[in-house]
Coordinates of C-alpha atoms and ligand atoms in Angstrom, one line a residue:
M1 CA -1.0 -22.1 -3.1
A2 CA -4.1 -24.0 -4.0
P3 CA -5.9 -23.0 -7.3
I4 CA -8.9 -20.7 -6.8
S5 CA -11.9 -21.3 -9.2
I6 CA -13.0 -18.2 -10.9
K7 CA -15.7 -18.7 -13.6
R8 CA -17.4 -15.3 -14.1
I9 CA -15.9 -11.9 -13.8
L10 CA -17.7 -8.5 -14.0
I11 CA -15.7 -5.5 -15.3
S12 CA -17.5 -2.5 -14.1
E13 CA -15.4 0.3 -15.7
S14 CA -13.5 1.2 -18.8
V15 CA -10.6 -1.2 -18.6
D16 CA -8.3 -1.9 -21.5
P17 CA -9.7 -4.7 -23.8
C18 CA -6.6 -6.8 -23.2
C19 CA -7.9 -7.5 -19.7
K20 CA -11.1 -9.1 -21.0
N21 CA -9.1 -11.0 -23.8
I22 CA -6.6 -12.5 -21.4
L23 CA -9.3 -13.6 -19.0
Q24 CA -11.4 -15.1 -21.8
E25 CA -8.4 -16.9 -23.3
N26 CA -8.0 -18.5 -19.9
G27 CA -11.6 -19.8 -19.8
I28 CA -13.1 -17.1 -17.7
Q29 CA -16.5 -15.6 -18.7
V30 CA -16.4 -11.8 -18.7
T31 CA -19.2 -9.3 -18.6
E32 CA -18.6 -5.6 -19.1
K33 CA -21.2 -3.2 -17.5
Q34 CA -20.3 0.4 -17.0
N35 CA -21.9 3.3 -15.0
M36 CA -23.9 1.0 -12.8
S37 CA -25.6 2.6 -9.8
K38 CA -24.9 1.3 -6.3
D39 CA -28.3 -0.6 -6.4
D40 CA -27.5 -2.1 -9.9
L41 CA -24.1 -3.3 -8.6
I42 CA -25.7 -4.8 -5.5
A43 CA -28.3 -6.6 -7.6
E44 CA -25.7 -7.8 -10.1
I45 CA -22.7 -8.8 -8.0
K46 CA -24.1 -12.0 -6.6
D47 CA -23.7 -13.7 -10.0
Y48 CA -19.9 -13.2 -10.2
D49 CA -16.9 -14.7 -8.5
G50 CA -14.6 -11.9 -9.6
L51 CA -14.9 -8.1 -10.1
V52 CA -12.5 -5.8 -11.9
V53 CA -12.7 -2.0 -11.2
R54 CA -10.9 1.3 -11.5
S55 CA -11.5 4.2 -9.1
A56 CA -15.1 5.0 -9.9
T57 CA -16.8 1.8 -8.7
K58 CA -17.4 2.1 -5.0
V59 CA -17.1 -1.4 -3.6
T60 CA -18.6 -0.6 -0.2
A61 CA -19.4 -3.0 2.7
D62 CA -23.0 -3.2 1.3
V63 CA -21.8 -4.4 -2.1
I64 CA -19.5 -6.9 -0.4
K65 CA -22.3 -8.2 1.8
A66 CA -24.4 -8.8 -1.4
A67 CA -21.5 -10.5 -3.1
G68 CA -22.2 -14.1 -2.1
N69 CA -19.8 -15.7 -4.5
L70 CA -17.1 -13.1 -4.9
K71 CA -13.5 -14.3 -4.4
I72 CA -11.5 -11.6 -6.0
I73 CA -11.7 -7.8 -6.5
G74 CA -9.1 -6.7 -9.0
R75 CA -8.2 -3.0 -9.1
A76 CA -6.7 -2.1 -12.5
G77 CA -4.7 0.7 -11.0
T78 CA -3.1 1.7 -7.7
G79 CA -5.4 3.2 -5.1
V80 CA -7.8 0.8 -3.4
D81 CA -9.6 3.5 -1.4
N82 CA -12.8 2.9 -3.4
V83 CA -12.8 -0.7 -2.1
D84 CA -13.7 -1.6 1.5
V85 CA -10.6 -3.8 1.9
D86 CA -11.3 -4.7 5.5
A87 CA -14.9 -5.8 4.7
A88 CA -13.6 -7.8 1.7
T89 CA -10.7 -9.4 3.7
I90 CA -12.9 -10.4 6.6
K91 CA -15.2 -12.2 4.0
G92 CA -12.2 -13.9 2.5
I93 CA -12.3 -11.9 -0.7
I94 CA -8.9 -11.1 -2.1
V95 CA -8.3 -7.5 -3.1
M96 CA -5.4 -7.0 -5.5
N97 CA -4.1 -4.0 -7.4
T98 CA -1.5 -3.2 -10.0
P99 CA 0.7 -0.7 -8.2
S100 CA 3.3 0.1 -10.9
G101 CA 1.3 0.2 -14.2
N102 CA 0.4 3.9 -14.1
T103 CA 3.5 5.4 -12.3
I104 CA 4.9 7.1 -15.4
S105 CA 1.6 8.5 -16.5
A106 CA 0.8 9.9 -13.1
A107 CA 4.3 11.4 -12.9
E108 CA 4.0 12.9 -16.4
L109 CA 0.6 14.5 -15.6
T110 CA 2.1 16.0 -12.5
C111 CA 5.0 17.5 -14.5
T112 CA 2.4 18.8 -17.0
L113 CA 0.5 20.6 -14.3
L114 CA 3.7 22.0 -12.8
M115 CA 4.7 23.4 -16.2
S116 CA 1.2 24.6 -17.0
L117 CA 1.1 26.5 -13.6
S118 CA 4.4 28.2 -14.3
R119 CA 3.3 29.5 -17.8
N120 CA -0.6 29.7 -17.5
V121 CA -0.9 27.5 -20.5
P122 CA -4.6 26.4 -20.0
Q123 CA -5.8 29.9 -19.2
A124 CA -3.9 31.3 -22.2
A125 CA -5.4 28.6 -24.4
M126 CA -8.9 29.4 -23.2
S127 CA -8.3 33.1 -23.8
M128 CA -7.2 32.4 -27.4
K129 CA -10.3 30.3 -28.1
A130 CA -12.3 33.2 -26.8
G131 CA -10.8 35.3 -29.6
N132 CA -8.2 37.2 -27.5
W133 CA -4.5 37.9 -27.9
D134 CA -3.4 38.9 -24.4
R135 CA 0.3 38.6 -23.9
K136 CA 0.6 40.6 -20.7
K137 CA -2.0 38.8 -18.6
F138 CA -0.3 35.5 -18.9
M139 CA 3.3 36.5 -17.9
G140 CA 4.8 33.4 -16.3
T141 CA 7.9 32.4 -14.2
E142 CA 10.7 30.0 -15.1
L143 CA 10.9 26.7 -13.3
Y144 CA 14.7 26.9 -13.6
G145 CA 16.3 27.4 -10.2
K146 CA 13.0 27.1 -8.3
I147 CA 12.5 24.7 -5.4
L148 CA 10.1 21.8 -5.7
G149 CA 8.9 20.1 -2.5
I150 CA 7.8 16.5 -3.1
V151 CA 5.7 15.1 -0.2
G152 CA 5.7 11.3 -0.7
L153 CA 8.8 9.8 -2.3
G154 CA 7.5 6.5 -3.6
R155 CA 7.4 5.4 -7.2
I156 CA 5.6 8.4 -8.6
G157 CA 7.4 11.0 -6.4
K158 CA 10.8 9.6 -7.6
E159 CA 9.8 9.9 -11.3
V160 CA 8.5 13.5 -10.8
A161 CA 11.8 14.4 -9.1
T162 CA 14.1 13.2 -11.8
R163 CA 12.0 14.8 -14.6
M164 CA 11.7 18.2 -12.9
Q165 CA 15.5 18.2 -12.2
S166 CA 16.0 18.3 -15.9
F167 CA 14.3 21.7 -15.9
G168 CA 16.9 22.9 -13.3
M169 CA 14.6 22.6 -10.3
K170 CA 16.0 21.9 -6.9
T171 CA 14.1 18.9 -5.5
I172 CA 13.5 18.6 -1.7
G173 CA 11.1 16.2 -0.1
Y174 CA 9.7 14.2 2.8
D175 CA 8.8 10.6 3.2
P176 CA 8.3 8.6 6.4
I177 CA 9.4 5.4 4.7
T178 CA 11.9 5.9 1.9
P179 CA 15.3 6.5 3.7
P180 CA 17.0 9.9 3.0
E181 CA 20.2 8.1 1.7
V182 CA 18.1 6.4 -1.0
T183 CA 16.3 9.6 -2.1
A184 CA 19.7 11.4 -2.1
T185 CA 20.8 9.0 -4.9
W186 CA 18.1 10.4 -7.1
G187 CA 18.7 14.0 -6.1
V188 CA 16.1 14.6 -3.4
E189 CA 17.2 16.0 -0.1
Q190 CA 14.9 14.9 2.6
M191 CA 13.8 17.1 5.6
S192 CA 10.9 17.5 8.0
L193 CA 7.7 19.0 6.7
E194 CA 8.4 22.0 9.1
Q195 CA 11.6 22.6 7.3
L196 CA 10.2 21.9 3.9
W197 CA 7.1 24.2 3.8
P198 CA 8.9 27.6 3.9
Q199 CA 11.4 26.7 1.2
C200 CA 9.2 25.6 -1.7
D201 CA 8.1 27.5 -4.7
Y202 CA 6.1 24.5 -5.8
I203 CA 4.7 21.6 -3.8
T204 CA 3.4 18.3 -5.1
V205 CA 1.9 15.5 -3.1
H206 CA 2.3 11.8 -3.8
T207 CA 1.0 9.9 -0.8
P208 CA -2.0 7.7 -0.4
L209 CA -5.0 9.3 1.4
M210 CA -5.0 8.1 5.0
P211 CA -5.6 9.6 8.4
S212 CA -2.1 11.0 8.6
T213 CA -2.1 12.5 5.1
A214 CA -5.7 13.9 5.0
G215 CA -5.4 17.7 5.1
L216 CA -1.6 17.6 5.1
L217 CA -1.7 21.0 3.5
N218 CA -4.1 22.9 5.6
D219 CA -4.5 26.5 6.9
T220 CA -1.5 26.0 9.3
S221 CA 0.9 24.5 6.7
F222 CA -0.2 27.0 4.0
A223 CA 0.7 29.8 6.5
K224 CA 4.2 28.3 6.8
C225 CA 4.7 28.3 3.0
K226 CA 6.3 31.1 0.9
K227 CA 3.7 33.6 -0.3
G228 CA 2.5 32.6 -3.7
V229 CA 3.5 28.9 -3.5
K230 CA 1.9 26.8 -6.2
V231 CA 0.6 23.3 -5.4
V232 CA -0.2 20.2 -7.4
N233 CA -2.4 17.2 -6.3
C234 CA -2.4 14.2 -8.7
A235 CA -2.6 11.8 -5.8
R236 CA -5.9 11.8 -3.9
G237 CA -8.5 14.5 -3.2
G238 CA -8.3 15.7 0.4
I239 CA -4.5 15.4 0.9
I240 CA -4.6 19.2 0.3
D241 CA -7.6 20.4 2.3
E242 CA -10.0 21.9 -0.3
D243 CA -11.4 24.6 1.9
A244 CA -8.0 25.7 3.1
L245 CA -6.8 25.7 -0.5
L246 CA -9.6 28.0 -1.5
R247 CA -8.8 30.4 1.4
A248 CA -5.1 30.4 0.5
L249 CA -5.9 31.1 -3.2
E250 CA -8.2 33.9 -2.2
S251 CA -5.6 35.5 0.1
R252 CA -2.9 34.9 -2.6
Q253 CA -0.9 32.9 -0.1
C254 CA -1.2 30.2 -2.7
G255 CA -0.4 31.4 -6.2
G256 CA -2.0 28.6 -8.1
A257 CA -3.1 25.0 -7.9
G258 CA -3.1 22.1 -10.4
L259 CA -5.7 19.5 -9.3
D260 CA -6.4 16.2 -10.9
V261 CA -8.3 14.7 -7.9
F262 CA -11.1 15.9 -5.6
V263 CA -12.6 14.7 -2.4
E264 CA -15.9 14.2 -4.3
E265 CA -15.5 13.1 -7.9
P266 CA -17.0 14.7 -9.9
P267 CA -16.9 17.7 -7.5
K268 CA -20.4 19.2 -6.9
N269 CA -18.8 22.2 -5.3
R270 CA -17.2 24.0 -8.2
A271 CA -15.5 26.8 -6.3
L272 CA -12.0 25.4 -6.7
V273 CA -12.5 24.4 -10.3
N274 CA -13.8 27.8 -11.2
H275 CA -11.1 29.8 -9.5
P276 CA -9.0 31.6 -12.1
N277 CA -5.7 30.3 -10.6
V278 CA -6.8 26.7 -10.6
I279 CA -6.2 24.4 -13.5
S280 CA -7.9 21.1 -13.2
C281 CA -8.5 17.7 -14.8
P282 CA -11.1 15.0 -14.3
H283 CA -8.8 12.4 -12.6
L284 CA -6.7 11.8 -15.7
G285 CA -3.4 10.7 -14.0
A286 CA -3.7 7.1 -15.2
S287 CA -5.7 7.8 -18.4
T288 CA -3.1 7.1 -21.0
K289 CA -3.2 4.2 -23.5
E290 CA 0.1 2.9 -22.1
A291 CA -0.9 3.0 -18.4
Q292 CA -4.3 1.4 -19.1
A293 CA -2.8 -1.3 -21.2
R294 CA -0.3 -2.1 -18.5
C295 CA -2.9 -2.1 -15.7
G296 CA -5.4 -4.1 -17.7
Q297 CA -2.8 -6.7 -18.6
D298 CA -1.3 -6.8 -15.1
I299 CA -4.6 -7.4 -13.3
A300 CA -5.8 -10.0 -15.8
L301 CA -2.5 -11.9 -15.5
Q302 CA -2.5 -11.7 -11.7
I303 CA -6.1 -13.1 -11.6
V304 CA -5.1 -15.9 -14.0
D305 CA -2.1 -16.8 -11.8
M306 CA -4.3 -16.9 -8.8
V307 CA -6.8 -19.2 -10.6
M308 CA -3.9 -21.5 -11.5
G309 CA -2.6 -21.4 -7.9
K310 CA 0.7 -19.8 -9.0
S311 CA 0.9 -16.7 -6.9
L312 CA -1.0 -13.8 -5.2
V313 CA 0.9 -10.8 -6.7
G314 CA -0.5 -7.5 -5.7
A315 CA -2.8 -8.8 -3.0
C316 CA -3.7 -6.1 -0.4
G317 CA -4.8 -6.8 3.1
L318 CA -3.6 -10.4 3.4
W319 CA -3.5 -10.1 7.2
P320 CA -6.9 -11.5 8.2
C321 CA -8.1 -8.0 9.0
K322 CA -6.6 -4.6 9.2
L323 CA -3.9 -4.3 11.8
N324 CA -5.1 -1.9 14.5
M325 CA -3.3 -2.8 17.7
V326 CA -0.1 -4.6 18.4
C327 CA 1.0 -5.1 22.1
C328 CA 4.4 -6.6 22.8
F329 CA 5.0 -8.0 26.3
Y330 CA 8.5 -9.1 27.3
H331 CA 8.8 -11.2 30.4
N332 CA 12.1 -12.1 32.1
L333 CA 14.3 -10.4 29.6
G334 CA 17.1 -9.9 32.1
D335 CA 19.0 -6.7 32.5
C336 CA 21.0 -6.8 29.3
L337 CA 18.1 -7.7 27.0
K338 CA 15.7 -5.2 28.6
D339 CA 17.4 -2.4 26.7
S340 CA 16.9 -4.2 23.4
S341 CA 13.1 -4.4 23.7
A342 CA 12.6 -1.4 21.5
Y343 CA 14.7 -3.1 18.8
M344 CA 12.7 -6.3 19.2
T345 CA 9.4 -4.3 18.9
S346 CA 10.7 -2.9 15.6
A347 CA 11.5 -6.5 14.5
V348 CA 8.0 -7.7 15.4
M349 CA 6.5 -4.8 13.2
V350 CA 8.8 -5.7 10.3
G351 CA 7.3 -9.2 10.3
L352 CA 3.7 -8.0 10.7
L353 CA 3.8 -5.3 8.1
R354 CA 5.8 -7.2 5.5
D355 CA 2.8 -9.3 4.2
G356 CA 0.3 -6.6 3.8
S357 CA 2.3 -3.5 2.8
Q358 CA 3.3 -2.1 -0.5
S359 CA 6.3 -0.4 1.2
C360 CA 9.3 -2.2 2.5
P361 CA 9.4 -2.2 6.3
N362 CA 12.8 -2.5 8.0
L363 CA 14.2 -2.2 11.5
V364 CA 14.6 1.5 11.0
N365 CA 11.2 2.5 9.6
S366 CA 8.8 -0.2 10.8
L367 CA 7.5 1.8 13.8
T368 CA 7.1 5.0 11.8
L369 CA 5.3 3.0 9.1
A370 CA 3.0 1.4 11.7
K371 CA 2.2 4.9 13.1
E372 CA 1.6 6.2 9.5
S373 CA -0.9 3.4 8.9
G374 CA -2.7 4.1 12.2
V375 CA -1.5 1.0 14.0
T376 CA -1.1 1.4 17.8
V377 CA 2.1 -0.3 19.1
T378 CA 2.8 -0.7 22.8
R379 CA 5.6 -2.4 24.7
N380 CA 5.7 -3.7 28.3
H381 CA 8.1 -5.7 30.6
S382 CA 7.6 -7.9 33.5
E383 CA 9.6 -10.4 35.5
G384 CA 8.5 -13.8 34.1
L385 CA 7.9 -17.1 35.8
T386 CA 10.1 -19.4 33.8
Q387 CA 13.7 -19.4 35.2
G388 CA 16.4 -18.7 32.6
A389 CA 14.0 -18.4 29.7
C390 CA 12.6 -15.2 28.3
E391 CA 9.1 -14.9 27.0
V392 CA 7.8 -12.7 24.3
E393 CA 4.1 -12.3 23.9
I394 CA 2.7 -10.5 20.9
S395 CA -0.9 -9.6 20.8
V396 CA -2.3 -8.6 17.4
N397 CA -5.8 -7.0 17.4
G398 CA -6.4 -8.8 20.7
S399 CA -5.2 -12.3 19.6
S400 CA -2.0 -13.4 21.5
Y401 CA 1.0 -15.3 20.2
R402 CA 3.5 -16.3 22.8
A403 CA 7.1 -17.6 22.4
T404 CA 9.5 -18.7 25.1
G405 CA 13.1 -18.9 24.4
S406 CA 16.6 -18.9 25.8
V407 CA 20.2 -18.8 24.7
Q408 CA 22.0 -22.2 24.7
G409 CA 25.7 -22.4 23.9
G410 CA 25.5 -18.9 22.3
V411 CA 22.6 -19.9 20.1
P412 CA 19.1 -18.4 20.6
V413 CA 16.6 -21.3 21.0
L414 CA 12.8 -21.5 21.0
L415 CA 11.4 -23.7 23.7
E416 CA 7.7 -23.1 23.4
L417 CA 5.3 -21.5 20.9
N418 CA 1.7 -20.7 22.0
S419 CA 1.8 -23.3 24.8
S420 CA 3.1 -25.9 22.4
V421 CA 6.4 -27.1 24.0
F422 CA 9.0 -28.4 21.5
R423 CA 10.5 -31.8 22.3
Q424 CA 14.0 -30.4 21.6
P425 CA 14.8 -26.6 21.7
V426 CA 14.6 -25.2 18.1
S427 CA 17.8 -23.3 17.1
L428 CA 16.7 -20.0 15.8
T429 CA 19.1 -19.9 12.9
G430 CA 18.7 -20.2 9.1
N431 CA 15.3 -20.4 7.4
L432 CA 12.6 -21.8 9.6
L433 CA 9.0 -22.6 8.6
F434 CA 6.5 -22.9 11.5
F435 CA 3.1 -24.5 11.1
K436 CA 0.4 -25.7 13.3
A437 CA -1.2 -29.2 12.7
V438 CA -2.7 -32.1 14.4
A439 CA -0.2 -34.9 14.9
S440 CA -0.7 -37.7 12.4
P441 CA 1.6 -40.3 10.8
P442 CA 1.4 -38.9 7.2
L443 CA 2.2 -35.3 8.3
L444 CA 6.0 -35.6 8.1
P445 CA 6.0 -37.3 4.7
S446 CA 3.4 -35.0 3.2
V447 CA 5.4 -31.8 4.3
T448 CA 8.7 -33.3 3.1
G449 CA 7.1 -34.2 -0.3
L450 CA 5.7 -30.8 -0.7
L451 CA 9.0 -29.1 0.1
A452 CA 10.8 -31.4 -2.3
T453 CA 8.3 -30.6 -5.1
A454 CA 9.1 -26.9 -4.4
G455 CA 12.8 -27.7 -4.7
V456 CA 13.5 -27.1 -1.1
E457 CA 15.6 -29.4 1.1
M458 CA 14.4 -30.0 4.7
E459 CA 17.3 -29.8 7.1
S460 CA 15.6 -30.4 10.4
F461 CA 12.1 -31.2 11.9
S462 CA 11.0 -30.2 15.3
A463 CA 7.9 -31.8 16.7
P464 CA 5.9 -30.8 19.8
A465 CA 6.3 -32.7 23.1
A466 CA 2.5 -33.2 23.5
R467 CA 0.5 -35.2 20.9
S468 CA -3.1 -33.9 21.5
G469 CA -4.9 -31.1 19.7
D470 CA -3.3 -28.5 17.4
Q471 CA 0.5 -28.3 18.0
W472 CA 3.2 -26.2 16.4
Y473 CA 5.9 -27.8 14.3
C474 CA 9.0 -26.3 12.8
V475 CA 11.1 -27.3 9.8
G476 CA 14.5 -26.0 9.0
L477 CA 15.0 -25.3 5.3
S478 CA 18.0 -25.4 3.1
S479 CA 19.8 -22.1 2.5
L480 CA 19.1 -22.5 -1.2
L481 CA 15.6 -21.2 -0.5
G482 CA 14.8 -18.0 -2.4
D483 CA 11.4 -16.9 -1.3
L484 CA 10.2 -18.3 2.0
G485 CA 7.0 -16.3 1.7
A486 CA 6.0 -18.3 -1.4
L487 CA 6.1 -21.5 0.6
K488 CA 3.6 -20.4 3.2
P489 CA 0.4 -20.8 1.1
L490 CA 1.7 -24.1 -0.2
V491 CA 2.2 -25.6 3.2
K492 CA -1.1 -24.1 4.4
A493 CA -3.1 -25.6 1.6
A494 CA -1.4 -29.0 1.6
A495 CA -1.4 -29.7 5.3
Q496 CA -4.6 -27.7 6.1
V497 CA -2.7 -25.8 8.8
S498 CA -1.8 -22.4 10.0
V499 CA 1.6 -21.1 9.0
Ligands
HPV1 O1 -4.5 4.1 -9.9 C1 -4.9 5.0 -9.2 O2 -4.7 5.1 -8.0 C2 -5.7 6.1 -9.9 O3 -6.0 7.1 -9.2 C3 -6.1 5.9 -11.3 O4 -7.5 5.8 -11.2 P1 -8.3 5.3 -12.5 O5 -7.9 3.9 -12.8 O6 -8.0 6.3 -13.6 O7 -9.8 5.5 -12.1

């Protein structure tokens, strides 16, 4: 990828000093300003081409609008829900996070809250400080032999599971993406939420906050739980509906809650915080020296790599804008292929989700993952016009991509891409890199040179039949290639083309 010039970065929160040091050592000017109001940030941001935040800085569309020079928003941490990623991406601002730096700290705090809930440690400590010695009031229960339901089995859910197993807890869980056979290897039996709720003595949530997870625990799901279930939220405020939680605590359907996060932070409504069976922290999941050092270092190194044109690790929302709607039209599939169109739709979604997602889409989970992320996917057939060739048309957020292909001698071939007809059918085998460019004599040597510099051998070159306007080209690459994705920005920058 081409280097991106970043000269001045604003760090608007308490980020580990190693972040500033690394950036400065690499020639970037750094200003630290904490506790800025929205208006302060709007007034200040125009002077910077980079911004580093944690969760407290709200990088809204208004802030992004005022950020005339901004090229990068670095989140020293995981959740980017305080950043309007769509508004940033549309403006060409890269948003990147450091998704693994605080996994262990978030998991450890979750375990701390589970243990504190079982033995009333915070309440007992407060009572001692008030001069009391009350051994009866704080009778607890063992964790041993109890069932822990983990909703969200990503990095943090996994670490919570393995730690709580060492206390003799049985761990069950649910995740729409991580396959059950994978979680089984770390001792978590997966099941539907309907099956999970009634079994749990404790429930902990480890999902992002998104439409499908907001209010995941609500009046209806609490009613399905065991009476006295205890819940923990160290993920995002709102995954457990706060009003429903208060009602469940009052009716004793919920026996206690450990909350590190709130819908509004700090919460103005103190009803939950003040409830005797609630223990709470001011969003401390990532607040350890180790997690902050990792996140501060990771975000600084990622920004430096980007400045040097090395890579875009941790970039969120690289799809030009958020995926909303994907329509797959299949024309002329023939009787036997018609039945495979569901499979082809899953394959399309793997390709589309792979670039922007922190999870790993595959043919089994891609449609579920799309649904979870609020993407509408539709599929249609019709009899096509081209004899013997089948056409696949994919429309993404209203922009269409059309491919026409066939099978020749048992090999699937591509005949046409977005109205650009190839001179020879392109065999759809091996590693192929497609790019769009205007025909010119230096095009082939410049692409060959670029691939050679990246250590990749070109095996074939397919040119379009027509020579006018933007046309699609395809190069076949040697099987030595490790990371096809890494080549895309290279070719894009060098040939000024779409890849
Ligand atoms: O990384 C995350 O998602 C967190 O919630 C941690 O937030 P913080 O960096 O402590 O403001």
